[in-house]
Amino acid sequence: MTEVVFTEQQPVEGAERRVRPGATVGRAGADIVLSDPEVSRRHAIFHQSESGIGIADLDSRNGTFVNEQRIKGVTSLAAGDLVRFGNTVWRLGETPPHDPDRMPSALRRVVPTAAFYGELPSFEATPIPSPVLGFSAARVLSATIFCYLVILLTAAAVTLFFVTR
């Protein structure tokens, strides 16, 4: 059995957790550490099951829940099942393709896309991506001239100040 992917529903919505059979979940001393005060040090363990992957509670104080039902023994999981450890909720997704460069969905939502040179392109035009993220005023001639003018006037004013003393 290869790893499966859980998508966290809370507290970090969209974070992806890759899990293999035999992995333990807990607050400390576990393979997957959760910073949830309601999670026991060694809370639950994942197992290989006939249907793919299962989970068992390790006699945790607050229990492990699958689809809001407290579990006892090994419980098989299916795609779409919700697993809750304390206040942390994960949803089981499909088995992922092997792609080590894949970015978690939580990061895909916050990483900006590349800016474009010049004006915004029309829908028909093919945009030319900028080599840097964001817009640089140095690419606009009027902004560059204005900056040089401010520097020149400041230098003249400082020079005039010291000459007249």
PDB file of N, CA and C in Angstrom, residues 16-60:
ATOM      1  N   GLU A  16      -2.437  19.536   3.068  1.00  0.00           N
ATOM      2  CA  GLU A  16      -2.457  18.130   2.685  1.00  0.00           C
ATOM      3  C   GLU A  16      -1.531  17.335   3.585  1.00  0.00           C
ATOM      4  N   ARG A  17      -2.022  16.195   4.062  1.00  0.00           N
ATOM      5  CA  ARG A  17      -1.252  15.297   4.925  1.00  0.00           C
ATOM      6  C   ARG A  17      -1.127  13.959   4.214  1.00  0.00           C
ATOM      7  N   ARG A  18       0.113  13.575   3.925  1.00  0.00           N
ATOM      8  CA  ARG A  18       0.366  12.277   3.287  1.00  0.00           C
ATOM      9  C   ARG A  18       0.627  11.250   4.373  1.00  0.00           C
ATOM     10  N   VAL A  19      -0.081  10.127   4.291  1.00  0.00           N
ATOM     11  CA  VAL A  19      -0.051   9.128   5.357  1.00  0.00           C
ATOM     12  C   VAL A  19       0.212   7.748   4.763  1.00  0.00           C
ATOM     13  N   ARG A  20       1.069   6.984   5.433  1.00  0.00           N
ATOM     14  CA  ARG A  20       1.332   5.589   5.069  1.00  0.00           C
ATOM     15  C   ARG A  20       0.848   4.684   6.200  1.00  0.00           C
ATOM     16  N   PRO A  21       0.500   3.442   5.898  1.00  0.00           N
ATOM     17  CA  PRO A  21       0.153   2.503   6.971  1.00  0.00           C
ATOM     18  C   PRO A  21       1.315   2.388   7.956  1.00  0.00           C
ATOM     19  N   GLY A  22       0.986   2.335   9.243  1.00  0.00           N
ATOM     20  CA  GLY A  22       1.992   2.261  10.293  1.00  0.00           C
ATOM     21  C   GLY A  22       2.319   3.610  10.898  1.00  0.00           C
ATOM     22  N   ALA A  23       1.886   4.707  10.267  1.00  0.00           N
ATOM     23  CA  ALA A  23       2.159   6.049  10.784  1.00  0.00           C
ATOM     24  C   ALA A  23       1.283   6.322  11.997  1.00  0.00           C
ATOM     25  N   THR A  24       1.873   6.944  13.008  1.00  0.00           N
ATOM     26  CA  THR A  24       1.127   7.327  14.200  1.00  0.00           C
ATOM     27  C   THR A  24       0.853   8.822  14.177  1.00  0.00           C
ATOM     28  N   VAL A  25      -0.254   9.209  14.817  1.00  0.00           N
ATOM     29  CA  VAL A  25      -0.649  10.606  14.939  1.00  0.00           C
ATOM     30  C   VAL A  25      -0.691  10.936  16.421  1.00  0.00           C
ATOM     31  N   GLY A  26      -0.143  12.090  16.782  1.00  0.00           N
ATOM     32  CA  GLY A  26      -0.180  12.496  18.185  1.00  0.00           C
ATOM     33  C   GLY A  26       0.389  13.876  18.394  1.00  0.00           C
ATOM     34  N   ARG A  27       0.399  14.290  19.655  1.00  0.00           N
ATOM     35  CA  ARG A  27       0.889  15.609  20.012  1.00  0.00           C
ATOM     36  C   ARG A  27       2.403  15.615  20.189  1.00  0.00           C
ATOM     37  N   ALA A  28       2.991  14.461  20.527  1.00  0.00           N
ATOM     38  CA  ALA A  28       4.443  14.358  20.726  1.00  0.00           C
ATOM     39  C   ALA A  28       4.855  12.902  20.556  1.00  0.00           C
ATOM     40  N   GLY A  29       6.048  12.700  19.996  1.00  0.00           N
ATOM     41  CA  GLY A  29       6.564  11.340  19.833  1.00  0.00           C
ATOM     42  C   GLY A  29       5.814  10.506  18.816  1.00  0.00           C
ATOM     43  N   ALA A  30       5.198  11.159  17.839  1.00  0.00           N
ATOM     44  CA  ALA A  30       4.443  10.448  16.800  1.00  0.00           C
ATOM     45  C   ALA A  30       5.049  10.779  15.442  1.00  0.00           C
ATOM     46  N   ASP A  31       4.692   9.983  14.431  1.00  0.00           N
ATOM     47  CA  ASP A  31       5.168  10.253  13.074  1.00  0.00           C
ATOM     48  C   ASP A  31       4.568  11.555  12.531  1.00  0.00           C
ATOM     49  N   ILE A  32       3.296  11.786  12.819  1.00  0.00           N
ATOM     50  CA  ILE A  32       2.606  13.008  12.396  1.00  0.00           C
ATOM     51  C   ILE A  32       2.227  13.756  13.663  1.00  0.00           C
ATOM     52  N   VAL A  33       2.883  14.889  13.890  1.00  0.00           N
ATOM     53  CA  VAL A  33       2.673  15.661  15.117  1.00  0.00           C
ATOM     54  C   VAL A  33       1.647  16.759  14.852  1.00  0.00           C
ATOM     55  N   LEU A  34       0.621  16.808  15.709  1.00  0.00           N
ATOM     56  CA  LEU A  34      -0.420  17.829  15.625  1.00  0.00           C
ATOM     57  C   LEU A  34      -0.308  18.732  16.850  1.00  0.00           C
ATOM     58  N   SER A  35      -0.353  20.025  16.628  1.00  0.00           N
ATOM     59  CA  SER A  35      -0.279  20.965  17.743  1.00  0.00           C
ATOM     60  C   SER A  35      -1.678  21.313  18.235  1.00  0.00           C
ATOM     61  N   ASP A  36      -2.426  20.295  18.589  1.00  0.00           N
ATOM     62  CA  ASP A  36      -3.785  20.426  19.060  1.00  0.00           C
ATOM     63  C   ASP A  36      -3.802  19.942  20.517  1.00  0.00           C
ATOM     64  N   PRO A  37      -4.169  20.791  21.486  1.00  0.00           N
ATOM     65  CA  PRO A  37      -4.145  20.372  22.886  1.00  0.00           C
ATOM     66  C   PRO A  37      -5.126  19.245  23.210  1.00  0.00           C
ATOM     67  N   GLU A  38      -6.097  19.010  22.339  1.00  0.00           N
ATOM     68  CA  GLU A  38      -7.069  17.936  22.554  1.00  0.00           C
ATOM     69  C   GLU A  38      -6.573  16.582  22.040  1.00  0.00           C
ATOM     70  N   VAL A  39      -5.394  16.571  21.414  1.00  0.00           N
ATOM     71  CA  VAL A  39      -4.822  15.336  20.878  1.00  0.00           C
ATOM     72  C   VAL A  39      -3.860  14.748  21.907  1.00  0.00           C
ATOM     73  N   SER A  40      -3.930  13.440  22.119  1.00  0.00           N
ATOM     74  CA  SER A  40      -3.034  12.758  23.053  1.00  0.00           C
ATOM     75  C   SER A  40      -1.631  12.662  22.461  1.00  0.00           C
ATOM     76  N   ARG A  41      -0.645  12.357  23.314  1.00  0.00           N
ATOM     77  CA  ARG A  41       0.739  12.241  22.839  1.00  0.00           C
ATOM     78  C   ARG A  41       0.839  11.235  21.702  1.00  0.00           C
ATOM     79  N   ARG A  42       0.276  10.055  21.888  1.00  0.00           N
ATOM     80  CA  ARG A  42       0.162   9.056  20.822  1.00  0.00           C
ATOM     81  C   ARG A  42      -1.330   8.758  20.712  1.00  0.00           C
ATOM     82  N   HIS A  43      -1.953   9.359  19.715  1.00  0.00           N
ATOM     83  CA  HIS A  43      -3.410   9.385  19.632  1.00  0.00           C
ATOM     84  C   HIS A  43      -3.999   8.235  18.804  1.00  0.00           C
ATOM     85  N   ALA A  44      -3.457   8.026  17.590  1.00  0.00           N
ATOM     86  CA  ALA A  44      -4.019   7.019  16.679  1.00  0.00           C
ATOM     87  C   ALA A  44      -2.919   6.476  15.778  1.00  0.00           C
ATOM     88  N   ILE A  45      -3.216   5.347  15.146  1.00  0.00           N
ATOM     89  CA  ILE A  45      -2.271   4.729  14.210  1.00  0.00           C
ATOM     90  C   ILE A  45      -3.026   4.282  12.968  1.00  0.00           C
ATOM     91  N   PHE A  46      -2.383   4.432  11.806  1.00  0.00           N
ATOM     92  CA  PHE A  46      -2.968   3.994  10.540  1.00  0.00           C
ATOM     93  C   PHE A  46      -2.524   2.566  10.255  1.00  0.00           C
ATOM     94  N   HIS A  47      -3.426   1.765   9.671  1.00  0.00           N
ATOM     95  CA  HIS A  47      -3.170   0.356   9.356  1.00  0.00           C
ATOM     96  C   HIS A  47      -3.506   0.071   7.903  1.00  0.00           C
ATOM     97  N   GLN A  48      -2.873  -0.948   7.363  1.00  0.00           N
ATOM     98  CA  GLN A  48      -3.255  -1.485   6.055  1.00  0.00           C
ATOM     99  C   GLN A  48      -4.552  -2.261   6.257  1.00  0.00           C
ATOM    100  N   SER A  49      -5.540  -2.042   5.390  1.00  0.00           N
ATOM    101  CA  SER A  49      -6.788  -2.804   5.480  1.00  0.00           C
ATOM    102  C   SER A  49      -7.133  -3.353   4.104  1.00  0.00           C
ATOM    103  N   GLU A  50      -8.157  -4.180   4.057  1.00  0.00           N
ATOM    104  CA  GLU A  50      -8.558  -4.790   2.780  1.00  0.00           C
ATOM    105  C   GLU A  50      -8.937  -3.719   1.755  1.00  0.00           C
ATOM    106  N   SER A  51      -9.588  -2.662   2.216  1.00  0.00           N
ATOM    107  CA  SER A  51     -10.047  -1.624   1.301  1.00  0.00           C
ATOM    108  C   SER A  51      -8.992  -0.555   1.039  1.00  0.00           C
ATOM    109  N   GLY A  52      -7.857  -0.629   1.696  1.00  0.00           N
ATOM    110  CA  GLY A  52      -6.802   0.367   1.483  1.00  0.00           C
ATOM    111  C   GLY A  52      -6.131   0.753   2.774  1.00  0.00           C
ATOM    112  N   ILE A  53      -6.745   1.656   3.515  1.00  0.00           N
ATOM    113  CA  ILE A  53      -6.158   2.123   4.764  1.00  0.00           C
ATOM    114  C   ILE A  53      -7.227   2.176   5.840  1.00  0.00           C
ATOM    115  N   GLY A  54      -6.780   1.893   7.063  1.00  0.00           N
ATOM    116  CA  GLY A  54      -7.672   1.959   8.209  1.00  0.00           C
ATOM    117  C   GLY A  54      -6.987   2.720   9.328  1.00  0.00           C
ATOM    118  N   ILE A  55      -7.735   2.991  10.376  1.00  0.00           N
ATOM    119  CA  ILE A  55      -7.200   3.736  11.515  1.00  0.00           C
ATOM    120  C   ILE A  55      -7.688   3.100  12.804  1.00  0.00           C
ATOM    121  N   ALA A  56      -6.847   3.164  13.831  1.00  0.00           N
ATOM    122  CA  ALA A  56      -7.212   2.661  15.150  1.00  0.00           C
ATOM    123  C   ALA A  56      -6.814   3.693  16.191  1.00  0.00           C
ATOM    124  N   ASP A  57      -7.656   3.858  17.195  1.00  0.00           N
ATOM    125  CA  ASP A  57      -7.370   4.759  18.302  1.00  0.00           C
ATOM    126  C   ASP A  57      -6.395   4.063  19.251  1.00  0.00           C
ATOM    127  N   LEU A  58      -5.465   4.812  19.810  1.00  0.00           N
ATOM    128  CA  LEU A  58      -4.478   4.256  20.746  1.00  0.00           C
ATOM    129  C   LEU A  58      -4.866   4.613  22.180  1.00  0.00           C
ATOM    130  N   ASP A  59      -6.134   4.354  22.537  1.00  0.00           N
ATOM    131  CA  ASP A  59      -6.668   4.651  23.870  1.00  0.00           C
ATOM    132  C   ASP A  59      -6.458   6.111  24.246  1.00  0.00           C
ATOM    133  N   SER A  60      -6.709   6.994  23.291  1.00  0.00           N
ATOM    134  CA  SER A  60      -6.558   8.428  23.538  1.00  0.00           C
ATOM    135  C   SER A  60      -7.659   8.916  24.472  1.00  0.00           C
TER     136      SER A  60
END
